[in-house]
Coordinates of C-alpha atoms in Angstrom, one line a residue:
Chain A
X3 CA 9.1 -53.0 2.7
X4 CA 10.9 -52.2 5.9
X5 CA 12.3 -55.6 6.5
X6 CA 15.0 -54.6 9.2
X7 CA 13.4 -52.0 11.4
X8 CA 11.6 -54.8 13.3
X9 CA 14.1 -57.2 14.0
X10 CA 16.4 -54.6 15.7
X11 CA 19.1 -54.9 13.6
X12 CA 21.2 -51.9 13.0
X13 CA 23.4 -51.9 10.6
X14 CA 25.6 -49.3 9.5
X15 CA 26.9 -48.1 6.9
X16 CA 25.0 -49.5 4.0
X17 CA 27.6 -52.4 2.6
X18 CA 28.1 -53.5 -0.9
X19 CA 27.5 -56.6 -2.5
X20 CA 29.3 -58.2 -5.3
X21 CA 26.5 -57.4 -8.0
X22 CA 26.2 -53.6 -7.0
X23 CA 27.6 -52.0 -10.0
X24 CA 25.9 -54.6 -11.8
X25 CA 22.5 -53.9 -10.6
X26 CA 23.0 -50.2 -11.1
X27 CA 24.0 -50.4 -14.3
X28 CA 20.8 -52.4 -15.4
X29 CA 18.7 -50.1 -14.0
X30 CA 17.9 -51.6 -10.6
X31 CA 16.1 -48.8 -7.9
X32 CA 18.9 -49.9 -4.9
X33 CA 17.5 -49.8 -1.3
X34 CA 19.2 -50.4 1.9
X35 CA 18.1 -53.6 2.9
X36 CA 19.6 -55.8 6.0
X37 CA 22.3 -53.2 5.9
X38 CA 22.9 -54.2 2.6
X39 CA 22.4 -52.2 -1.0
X40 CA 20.0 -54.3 -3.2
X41 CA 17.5 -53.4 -5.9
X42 CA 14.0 -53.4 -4.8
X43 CA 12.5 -53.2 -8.3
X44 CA 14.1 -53.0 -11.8
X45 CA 10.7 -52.3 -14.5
X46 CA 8.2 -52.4 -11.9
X47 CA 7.3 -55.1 -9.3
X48 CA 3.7 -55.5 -10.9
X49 CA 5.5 -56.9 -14.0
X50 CA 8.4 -58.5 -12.6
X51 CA 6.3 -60.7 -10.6
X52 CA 4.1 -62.2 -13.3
X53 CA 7.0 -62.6 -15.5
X54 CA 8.6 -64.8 -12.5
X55 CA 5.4 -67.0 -12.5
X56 CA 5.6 -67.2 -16.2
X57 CA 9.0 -67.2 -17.3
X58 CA 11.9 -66.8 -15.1
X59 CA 13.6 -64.1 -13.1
X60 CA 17.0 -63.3 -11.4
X61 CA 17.2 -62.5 -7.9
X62 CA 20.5 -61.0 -5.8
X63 CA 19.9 -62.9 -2.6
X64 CA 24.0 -62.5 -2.2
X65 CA 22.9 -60.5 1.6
X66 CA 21.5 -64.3 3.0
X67 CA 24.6 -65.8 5.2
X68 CA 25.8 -69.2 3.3
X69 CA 27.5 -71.0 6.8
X70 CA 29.4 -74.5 6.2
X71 CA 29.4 -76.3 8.8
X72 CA 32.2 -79.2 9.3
X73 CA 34.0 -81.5 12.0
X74 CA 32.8 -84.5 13.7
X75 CA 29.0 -85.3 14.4
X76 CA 28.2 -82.4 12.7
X77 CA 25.1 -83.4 12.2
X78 CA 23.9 -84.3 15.4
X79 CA 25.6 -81.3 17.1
X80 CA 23.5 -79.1 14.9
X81 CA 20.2 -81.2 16.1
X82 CA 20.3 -79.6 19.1
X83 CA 19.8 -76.5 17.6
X84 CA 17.1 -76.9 15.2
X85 CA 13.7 -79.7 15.1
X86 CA 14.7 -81.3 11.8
X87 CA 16.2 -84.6 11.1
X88 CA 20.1 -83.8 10.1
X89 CA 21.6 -87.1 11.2
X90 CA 19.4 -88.7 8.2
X91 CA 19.8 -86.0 5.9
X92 CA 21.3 -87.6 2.8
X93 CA 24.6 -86.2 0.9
X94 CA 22.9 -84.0 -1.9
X95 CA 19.7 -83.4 -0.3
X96 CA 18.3 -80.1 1.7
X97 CA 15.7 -79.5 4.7
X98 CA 14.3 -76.5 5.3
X99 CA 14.8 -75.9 9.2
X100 CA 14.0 -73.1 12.2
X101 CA 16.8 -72.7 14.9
X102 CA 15.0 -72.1 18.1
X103 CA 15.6 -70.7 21.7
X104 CA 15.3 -72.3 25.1
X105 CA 11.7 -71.2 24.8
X106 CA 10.7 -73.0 21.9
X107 CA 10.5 -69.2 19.7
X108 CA 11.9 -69.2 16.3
X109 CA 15.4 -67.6 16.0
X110 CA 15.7 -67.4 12.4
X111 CA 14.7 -69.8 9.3
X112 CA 17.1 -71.8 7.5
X113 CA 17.8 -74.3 4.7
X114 CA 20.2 -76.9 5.9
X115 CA 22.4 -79.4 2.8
X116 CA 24.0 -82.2 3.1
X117 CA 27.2 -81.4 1.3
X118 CA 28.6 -84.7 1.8
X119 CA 31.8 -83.4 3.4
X120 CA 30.0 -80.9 5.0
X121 CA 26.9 -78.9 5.7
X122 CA 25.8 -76.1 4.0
X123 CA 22.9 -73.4 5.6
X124 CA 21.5 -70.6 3.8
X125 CA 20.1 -68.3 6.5
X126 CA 18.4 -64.7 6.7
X127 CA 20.5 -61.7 5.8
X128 CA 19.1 -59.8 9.3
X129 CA 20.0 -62.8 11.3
X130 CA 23.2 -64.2 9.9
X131 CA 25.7 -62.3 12.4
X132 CA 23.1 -63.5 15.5
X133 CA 22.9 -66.9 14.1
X134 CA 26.2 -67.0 13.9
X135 CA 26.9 -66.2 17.2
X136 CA 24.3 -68.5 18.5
X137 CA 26.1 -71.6 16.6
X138 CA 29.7 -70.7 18.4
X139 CA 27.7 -70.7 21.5
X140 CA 26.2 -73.6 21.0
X141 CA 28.7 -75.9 18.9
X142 CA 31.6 -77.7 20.4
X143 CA 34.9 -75.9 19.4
X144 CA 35.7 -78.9 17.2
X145 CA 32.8 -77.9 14.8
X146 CA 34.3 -75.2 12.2
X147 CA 32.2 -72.8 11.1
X148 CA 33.1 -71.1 7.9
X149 CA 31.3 -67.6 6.4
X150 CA 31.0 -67.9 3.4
X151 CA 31.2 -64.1 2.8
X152 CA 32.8 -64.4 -0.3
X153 CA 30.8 -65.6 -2.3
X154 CA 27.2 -64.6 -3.6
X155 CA 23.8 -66.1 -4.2
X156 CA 21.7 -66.0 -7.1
X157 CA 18.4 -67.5 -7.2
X158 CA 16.6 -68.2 -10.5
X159 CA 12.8 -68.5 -10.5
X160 CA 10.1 -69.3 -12.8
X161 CA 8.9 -72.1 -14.8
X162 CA 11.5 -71.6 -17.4
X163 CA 14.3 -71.6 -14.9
X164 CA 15.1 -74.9 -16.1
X165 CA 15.6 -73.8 -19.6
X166 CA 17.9 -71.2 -19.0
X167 CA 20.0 -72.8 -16.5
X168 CA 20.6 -76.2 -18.5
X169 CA 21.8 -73.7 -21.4
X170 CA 24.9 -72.5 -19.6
X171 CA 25.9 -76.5 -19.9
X172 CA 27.3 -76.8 -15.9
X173 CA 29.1 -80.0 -15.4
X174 CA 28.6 -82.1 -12.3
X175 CA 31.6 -82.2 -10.0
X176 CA 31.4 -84.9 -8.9
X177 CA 30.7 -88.3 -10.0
X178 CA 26.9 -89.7 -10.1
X179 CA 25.7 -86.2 -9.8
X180 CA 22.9 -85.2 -12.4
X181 CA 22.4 -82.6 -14.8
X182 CA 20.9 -79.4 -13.2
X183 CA 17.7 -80.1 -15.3
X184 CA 17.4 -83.7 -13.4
X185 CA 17.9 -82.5 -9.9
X186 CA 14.3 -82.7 -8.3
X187 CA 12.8 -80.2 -5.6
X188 CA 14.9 -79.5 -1.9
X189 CA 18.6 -81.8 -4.0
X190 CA 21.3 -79.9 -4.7
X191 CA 25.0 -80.4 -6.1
X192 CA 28.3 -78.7 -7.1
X193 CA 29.1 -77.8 -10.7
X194 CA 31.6 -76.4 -12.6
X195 CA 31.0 -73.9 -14.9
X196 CA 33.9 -73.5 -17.4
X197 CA 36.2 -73.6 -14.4
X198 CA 34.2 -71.5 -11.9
X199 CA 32.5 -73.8 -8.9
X200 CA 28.5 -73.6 -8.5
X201 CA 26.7 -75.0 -5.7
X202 CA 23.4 -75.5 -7.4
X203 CA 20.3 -76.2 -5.3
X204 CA 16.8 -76.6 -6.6
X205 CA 14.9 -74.6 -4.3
X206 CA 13.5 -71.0 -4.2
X207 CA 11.7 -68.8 -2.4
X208 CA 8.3 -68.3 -4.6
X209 CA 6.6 -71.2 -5.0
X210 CA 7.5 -71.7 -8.3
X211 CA 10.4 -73.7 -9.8
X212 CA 13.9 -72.7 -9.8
X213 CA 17.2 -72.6 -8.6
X214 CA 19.3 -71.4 -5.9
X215 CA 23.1 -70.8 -7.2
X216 CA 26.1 -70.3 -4.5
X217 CA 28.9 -68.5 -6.5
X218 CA 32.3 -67.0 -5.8
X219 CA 32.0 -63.3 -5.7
X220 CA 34.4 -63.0 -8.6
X221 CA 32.3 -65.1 -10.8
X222 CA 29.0 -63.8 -9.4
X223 CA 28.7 -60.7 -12.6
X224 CA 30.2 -63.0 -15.2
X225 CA 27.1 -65.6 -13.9
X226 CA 24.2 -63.5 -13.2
X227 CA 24.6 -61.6 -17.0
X228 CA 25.0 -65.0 -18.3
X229 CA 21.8 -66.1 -16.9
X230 CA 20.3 -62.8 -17.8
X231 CA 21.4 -63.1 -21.8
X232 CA 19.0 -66.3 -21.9
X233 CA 15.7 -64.9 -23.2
X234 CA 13.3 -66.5 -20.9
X235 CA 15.6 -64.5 -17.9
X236 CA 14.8 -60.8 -16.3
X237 CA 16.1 -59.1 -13.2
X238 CA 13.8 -59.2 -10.5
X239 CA 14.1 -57.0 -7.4
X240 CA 13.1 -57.6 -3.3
X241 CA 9.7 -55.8 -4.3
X242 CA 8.6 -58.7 -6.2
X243 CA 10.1 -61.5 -4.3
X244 CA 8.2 -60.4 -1.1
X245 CA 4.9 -60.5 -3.5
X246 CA 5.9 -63.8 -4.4
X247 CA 6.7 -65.4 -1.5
X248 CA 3.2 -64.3 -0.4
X249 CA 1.5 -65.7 -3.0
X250 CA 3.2 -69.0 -2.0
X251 CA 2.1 -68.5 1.1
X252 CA 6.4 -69.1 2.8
X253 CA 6.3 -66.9 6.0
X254 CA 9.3 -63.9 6.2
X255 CA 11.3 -63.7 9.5
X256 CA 11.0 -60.7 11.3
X257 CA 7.2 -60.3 10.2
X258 CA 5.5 -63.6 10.3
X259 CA 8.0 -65.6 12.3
X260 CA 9.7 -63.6 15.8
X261 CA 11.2 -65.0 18.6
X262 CA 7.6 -64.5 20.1
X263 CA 6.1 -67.2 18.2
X264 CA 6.8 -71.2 18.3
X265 CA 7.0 -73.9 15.1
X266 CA 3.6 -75.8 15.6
X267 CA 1.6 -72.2 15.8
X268 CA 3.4 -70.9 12.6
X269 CA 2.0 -73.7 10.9
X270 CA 5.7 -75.4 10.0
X271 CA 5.3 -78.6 12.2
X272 CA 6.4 -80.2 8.7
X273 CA 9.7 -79.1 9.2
X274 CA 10.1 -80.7 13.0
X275 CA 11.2 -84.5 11.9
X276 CA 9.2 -87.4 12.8
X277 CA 12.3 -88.6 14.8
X278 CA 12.9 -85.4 16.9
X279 CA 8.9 -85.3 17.9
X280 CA 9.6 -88.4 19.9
X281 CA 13.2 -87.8 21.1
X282 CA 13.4 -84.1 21.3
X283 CA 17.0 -83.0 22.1
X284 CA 17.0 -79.7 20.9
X285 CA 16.8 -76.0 22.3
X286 CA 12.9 -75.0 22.6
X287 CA 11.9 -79.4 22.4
X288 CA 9.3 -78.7 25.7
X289 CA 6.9 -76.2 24.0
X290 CA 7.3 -78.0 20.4
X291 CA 6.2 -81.4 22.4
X292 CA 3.7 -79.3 24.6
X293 CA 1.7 -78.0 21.4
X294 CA 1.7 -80.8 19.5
X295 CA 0.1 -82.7 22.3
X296 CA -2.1 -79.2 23.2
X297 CA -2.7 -77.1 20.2
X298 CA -1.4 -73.3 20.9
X299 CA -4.0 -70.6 21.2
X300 CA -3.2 -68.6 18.2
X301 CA -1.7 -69.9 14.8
X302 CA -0.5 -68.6 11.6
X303 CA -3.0 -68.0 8.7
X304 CA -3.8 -66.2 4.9
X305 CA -6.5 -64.1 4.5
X306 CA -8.2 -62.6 1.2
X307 CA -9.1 -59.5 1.6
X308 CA -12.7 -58.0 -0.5
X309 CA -12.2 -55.0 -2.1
X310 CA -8.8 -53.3 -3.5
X311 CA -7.6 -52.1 -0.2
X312 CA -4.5 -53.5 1.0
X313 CA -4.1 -55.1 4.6
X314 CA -0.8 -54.4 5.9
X315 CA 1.6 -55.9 8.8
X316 CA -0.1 -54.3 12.2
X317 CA -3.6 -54.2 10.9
X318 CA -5.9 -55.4 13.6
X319 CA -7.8 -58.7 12.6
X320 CA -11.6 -59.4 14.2
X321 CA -14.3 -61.6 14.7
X322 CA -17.3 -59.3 14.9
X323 CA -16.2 -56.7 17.3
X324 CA -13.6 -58.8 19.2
X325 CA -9.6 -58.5 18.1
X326 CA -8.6 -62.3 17.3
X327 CA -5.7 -61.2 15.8
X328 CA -3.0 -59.0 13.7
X329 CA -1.8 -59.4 10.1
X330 CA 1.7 -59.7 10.1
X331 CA 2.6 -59.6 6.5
X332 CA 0.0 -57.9 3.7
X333 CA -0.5 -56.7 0.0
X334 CA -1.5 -56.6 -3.1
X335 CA -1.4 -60.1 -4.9
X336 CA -0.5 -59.5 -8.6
X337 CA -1.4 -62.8 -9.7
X338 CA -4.8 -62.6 -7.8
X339 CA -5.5 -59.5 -8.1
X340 CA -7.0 -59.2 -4.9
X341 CA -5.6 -57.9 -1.7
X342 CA -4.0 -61.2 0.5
X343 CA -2.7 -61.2 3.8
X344 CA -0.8 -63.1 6.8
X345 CA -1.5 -63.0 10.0
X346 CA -1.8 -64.3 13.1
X347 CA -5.6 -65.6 15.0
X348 CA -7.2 -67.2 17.8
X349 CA -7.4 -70.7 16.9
X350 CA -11.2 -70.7 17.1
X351 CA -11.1 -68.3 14.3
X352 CA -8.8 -69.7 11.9
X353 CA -10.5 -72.5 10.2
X354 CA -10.5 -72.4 6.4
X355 CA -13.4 -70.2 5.1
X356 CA -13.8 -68.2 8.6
X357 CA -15.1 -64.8 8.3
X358 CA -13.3 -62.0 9.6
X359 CA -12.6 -58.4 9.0
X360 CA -9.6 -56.3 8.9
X361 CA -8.7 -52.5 10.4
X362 CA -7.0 -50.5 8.0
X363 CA -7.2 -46.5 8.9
X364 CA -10.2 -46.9 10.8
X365 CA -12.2 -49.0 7.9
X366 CA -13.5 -52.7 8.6
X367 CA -12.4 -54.7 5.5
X368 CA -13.7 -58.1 4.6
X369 CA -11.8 -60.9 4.9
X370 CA -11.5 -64.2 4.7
X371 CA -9.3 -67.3 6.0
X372 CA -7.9 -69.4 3.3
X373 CA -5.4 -72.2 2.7
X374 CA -2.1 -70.9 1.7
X375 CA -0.4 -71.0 -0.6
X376 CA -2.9 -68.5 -2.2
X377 CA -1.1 -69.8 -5.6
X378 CA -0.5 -73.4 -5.8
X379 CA 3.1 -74.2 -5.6
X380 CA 4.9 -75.5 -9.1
X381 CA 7.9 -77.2 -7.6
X382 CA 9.2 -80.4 -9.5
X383 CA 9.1 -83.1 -7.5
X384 CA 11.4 -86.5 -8.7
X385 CA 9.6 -89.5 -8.0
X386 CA 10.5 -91.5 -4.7
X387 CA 12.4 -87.9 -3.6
X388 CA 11.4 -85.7 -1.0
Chain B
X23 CA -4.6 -21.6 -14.8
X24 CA -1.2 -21.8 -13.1
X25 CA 0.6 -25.1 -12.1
X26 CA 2.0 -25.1 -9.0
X27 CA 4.3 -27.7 -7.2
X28 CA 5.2 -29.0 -3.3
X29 CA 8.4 -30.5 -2.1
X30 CA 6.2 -33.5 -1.1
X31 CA 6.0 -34.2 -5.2
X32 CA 2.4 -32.7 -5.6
X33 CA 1.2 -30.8 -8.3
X34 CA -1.5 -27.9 -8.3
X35 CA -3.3 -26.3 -10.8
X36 CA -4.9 -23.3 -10.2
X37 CA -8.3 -22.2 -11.8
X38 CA -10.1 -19.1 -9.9
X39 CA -10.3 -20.6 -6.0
X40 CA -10.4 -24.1 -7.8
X41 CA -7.1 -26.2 -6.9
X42 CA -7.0 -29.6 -8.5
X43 CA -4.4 -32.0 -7.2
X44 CA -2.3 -34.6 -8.1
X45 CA 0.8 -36.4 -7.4
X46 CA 4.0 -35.8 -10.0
X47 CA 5.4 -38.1 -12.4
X48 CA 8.6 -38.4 -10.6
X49 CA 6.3 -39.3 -7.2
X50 CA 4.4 -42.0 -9.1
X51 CA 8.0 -42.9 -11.0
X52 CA 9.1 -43.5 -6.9
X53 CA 6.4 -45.0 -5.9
X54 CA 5.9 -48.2 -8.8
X55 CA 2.9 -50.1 -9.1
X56 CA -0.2 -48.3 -7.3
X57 CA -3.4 -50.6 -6.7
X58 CA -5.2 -48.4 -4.8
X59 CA -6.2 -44.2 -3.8
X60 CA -8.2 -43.7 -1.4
X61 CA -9.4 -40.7 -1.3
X62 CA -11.1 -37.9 1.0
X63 CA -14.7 -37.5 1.1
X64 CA -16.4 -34.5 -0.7
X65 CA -17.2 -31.6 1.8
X66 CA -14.6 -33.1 3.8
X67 CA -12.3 -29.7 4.8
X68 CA -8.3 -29.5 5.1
X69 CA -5.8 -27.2 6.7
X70 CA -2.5 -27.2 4.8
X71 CA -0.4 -30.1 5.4
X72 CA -3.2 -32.4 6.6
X73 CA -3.4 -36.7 5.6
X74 CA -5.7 -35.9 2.6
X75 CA -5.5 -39.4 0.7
X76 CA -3.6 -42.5 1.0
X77 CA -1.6 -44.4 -2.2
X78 CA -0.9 -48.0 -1.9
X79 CA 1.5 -49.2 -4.0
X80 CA 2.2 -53.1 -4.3
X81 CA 5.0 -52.5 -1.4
X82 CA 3.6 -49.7 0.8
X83 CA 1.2 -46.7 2.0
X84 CA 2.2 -43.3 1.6
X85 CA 0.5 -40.4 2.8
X86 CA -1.0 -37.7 0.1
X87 CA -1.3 -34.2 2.1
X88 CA -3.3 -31.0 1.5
X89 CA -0.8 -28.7 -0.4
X90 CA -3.2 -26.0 0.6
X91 CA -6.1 -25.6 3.4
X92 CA -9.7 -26.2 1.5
X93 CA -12.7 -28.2 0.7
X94 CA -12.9 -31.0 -1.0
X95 CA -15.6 -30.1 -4.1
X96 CA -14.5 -33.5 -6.3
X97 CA -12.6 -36.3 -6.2
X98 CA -11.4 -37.9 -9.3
X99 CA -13.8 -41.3 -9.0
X100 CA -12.2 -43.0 -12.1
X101 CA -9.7 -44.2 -10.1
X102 CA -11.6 -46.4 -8.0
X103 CA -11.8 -48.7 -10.9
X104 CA -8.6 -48.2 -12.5
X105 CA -5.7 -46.6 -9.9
X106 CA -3.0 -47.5 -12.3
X107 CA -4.2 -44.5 -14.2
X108 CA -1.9 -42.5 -11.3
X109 CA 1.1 -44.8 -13.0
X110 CA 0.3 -44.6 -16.6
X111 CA -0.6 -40.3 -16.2
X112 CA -0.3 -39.3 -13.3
X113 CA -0.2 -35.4 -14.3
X114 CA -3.3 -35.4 -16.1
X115 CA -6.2 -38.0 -15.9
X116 CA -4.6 -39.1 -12.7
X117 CA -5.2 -36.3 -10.6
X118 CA -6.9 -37.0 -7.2
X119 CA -9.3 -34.7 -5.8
X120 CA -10.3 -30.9 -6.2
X121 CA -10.5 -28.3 -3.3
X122 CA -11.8 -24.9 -3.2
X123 CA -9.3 -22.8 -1.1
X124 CA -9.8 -20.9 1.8
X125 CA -6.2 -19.1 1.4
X126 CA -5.4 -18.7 -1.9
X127 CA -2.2 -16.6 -0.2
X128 CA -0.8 -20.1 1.3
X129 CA 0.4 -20.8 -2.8
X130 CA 2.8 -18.3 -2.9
X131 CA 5.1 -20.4 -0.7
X132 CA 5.2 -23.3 -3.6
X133 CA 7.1 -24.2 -6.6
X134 CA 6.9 -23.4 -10.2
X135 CA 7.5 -26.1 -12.8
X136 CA 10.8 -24.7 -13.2
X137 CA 11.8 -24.8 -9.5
X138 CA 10.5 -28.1 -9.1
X139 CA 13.1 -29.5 -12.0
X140 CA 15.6 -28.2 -10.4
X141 CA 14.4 -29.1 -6.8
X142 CA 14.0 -32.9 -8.4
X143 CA 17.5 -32.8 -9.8
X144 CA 19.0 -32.5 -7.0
X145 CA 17.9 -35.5 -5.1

């Protein structure tokens, strides 16, 4: 993985994260990534990965930028950055969101919560300093915007996340909040932990279940070995959480989603808010109304690839001898076992079941359009919640 | 039959003008969890230094070159079915292809197993 190269960012020298030592004393293989040291694999992604889908695994996200947002009409400020509905966000709930540009391309991807007091968004590590800049454009000066650049983020993944997390007993702190274990899918609350604050959110980034912990950076090693002394818990490097997020089919910025491409193509009208598709009022609103009226030309889809060969980002994508397209994110799929891909294809070729074939070093491989995610998605929904 | 190695993590045993090749422990250590060789066709000829086979791992392609100019006589076919064999031995069983060298001279320039320690503790 060359996450960074693309995007343009340049970032030196190679900074260190709260859990560094931590990592290297456990073993992890440490990789510049987003101008950041982080452990790309600790045993091997092959078996990091499945353990994730079966059992649970740590991840050092702590390079992601964790922005509060505060002040009045905070919520409808930001609106006019992003497509999703803010204003009727509810205190202890998150949206997953896409800031945009004038043009309608996607900036970055973001999760936005409603903190109550404030709002809370988890954006990409390669982006944070732009998308900060882009806010204090943007926002009126009575909107503060805080880094939260001391603090880390652990996210814990896997069926048995649940299991591991309720063991460390977190209190709710605040009134009305529930237990971690009874927080459903996209909720999150604070917690205290002994007397260390969490912000705990029940989201992830590989399909599975899990949780998403905001910590203080002097808590961060006394949290993530806590975590990892629960049996069902292993460390689990960037290797594996690309795989995984994949499999689940979630696009990566940088590689599937660029400031070239628009919401409705990327196949994430989902996260433009019934509200804002009729009222627009937000940086990019034109082409987001355009394409949903006029479908765009190309979109985003997942391929399976026959054979063993891997199809990587920049492998050319065609419909008998004419180039429909070009995979933007590829590999092996550990679960599968089979070779699965991203990409990007004329609409005409990108129903469901469409056959295709893929370049890779001068070889046509096989392929095949198919509804992502390529592994079904095990996230625990509360009923009524959304 | 002499063991030779490159600085691109390659090792070379030497049998007559028979070279097989393979790719070191510490390269496959590097590289984690390969799913795939491909590798060149028999017949196929190389200068030193030329793309001779390609490993995917589960995060990336890396380029195998000829450690010495040849042709390819064999290539090691068991690990079309099973390329982890590269992870689980990757200095015996998981060698990649043979080639019969046209300059058996061009070896003189490589490492012995000893050299090759010491090269690989230093990095």
């Amino acid at each position: 993985m060359s996450e960074d190269s693309s995007i343009g960012i340049d970032v030196t020298p190679t900074e260190v994260l709260p859990l560094d030592a931590w990592h290297r004393a456990r073993g992890g293989r440490m990789v510049d990534f987003a101008g950041y040291w982080l452990p790309v694999q600790y045993e091997g992604i092959m078996a990091e990965h499945l353990w994730t889908r079966e059992s649970a695994g740590l991840f050092d996200v702590s390079h992601m930028g964790q922005l509060k947002l505060s002040g009045p009409d905070a919520a409808a400020e930001l609106e006019k950055l992003l497509p999703g509905d803010i204003i009727g966000l509810k205190p202890g709930k998150i949206r997953y969101s896409l800031f945009l540009d004038e043009n309608g391309g996607v900036l970055d991807d973001l999760m936005v919560t409603n903190r109550g007091d404030h709002l809370f968004l988890i954006v990409n590590g390669a982006c944070k300093w732009d998308d900060i800049a882009h806010l204090r454009e943007h926002l009126p000066d009575e909107i503060d915007l805080n880094h939260l650049d001391e603090h880390a983020l652990l996210a814990l993944q896997g069926p048995k996340a649940v299991d591991a997390l309720a063991r460390l007993g977190l209190a709710p702190a605040i009134d009305g909040a529930p237990a971690v274990e009874a927080l459903g899918f996209m909720e999150a609350a604070p917690y205290q932990w002994d007397d260390r604050p969490l912000g705990v959110s029940r989201s992830g980034y590989t399909g599975e279940d899990g949780y998403e912990i905001s910590v203080r950076a002097e808590d961060a090693e006394a949290l993530a070995t806590a975590l990892l002394d629960q049996p069902e818990v292993k460390p689990i490097g960037l290797g594996a959480r690309d795989s995984l997020r994949l499999e689940a089919g979630l696009p990566l910025y940088g590689h599937d989603l660029t400031p070239d491409v628009s919401v409705i193509a990327a196949g994430l009208g989902f996260a433009v808010s019934k509200r804002r598709r009729t009222e627009g009022g937000f940086l990019g609103d034109a082409r987001v109304q355009a394409e949903l009226a006029i479908p765009p030309a190309q979109v985003r889809v997942g391929l399976t690839v026959e054979g063993r060969l891997p199809a990587r980002e920049g492998a050319a994508i065609f419909s008998g001898d004419r180039q429909v397209g070009t995979i933007t994110s590829g590999g092996h799929s550990p679960t599968l076992g089979v070779p699965i891909a991203m990409g990007w294809v004329d609409a005409a070729s990108a129903a469901p079941g469409t056959p295709l074939s893929i370049e890779v070093r001068g070889k046509r491989l096989g392929a095949t359009v198919t509804s992502m995610p390529f592994v079904p998605h095990r996230y625990v929904r509360k009923g009524g919640s959304k | 039959m002499s063991r030779y190695f490159t600085d691109e993590h390659e090792w070379i045993d030497v049998s007559g003008d028979i070279a097989t090749v393979g790719i070191t422990e510490y390269a496959q250590e590097q590289l984690g969890d390969i799913v795939f060789v491909e590798l060149p066709e028999e017949g196929k000829s190389f200068d030193k230094g030329d793309d001779a086979a390609v490993v995917e791992s589960v995060k990336a392609a890396s380029d195998i070159y000829a450690p010495a100019s040849g042709e390819v006589v064999e290539v090691n076919g068991a690990l079309e079915e099973e390329p982890g064999l590269v992870n689980s031995d990757a200095e015996e069983e998981g060698w990649f292809f043979k080639l019969r060298l046209t300059d058996p001279s061009e070896l003189e320039a490589l490492m012995d197993e000893g050299a090759y320690k010491t090269f690989v503790a230093g990095l």
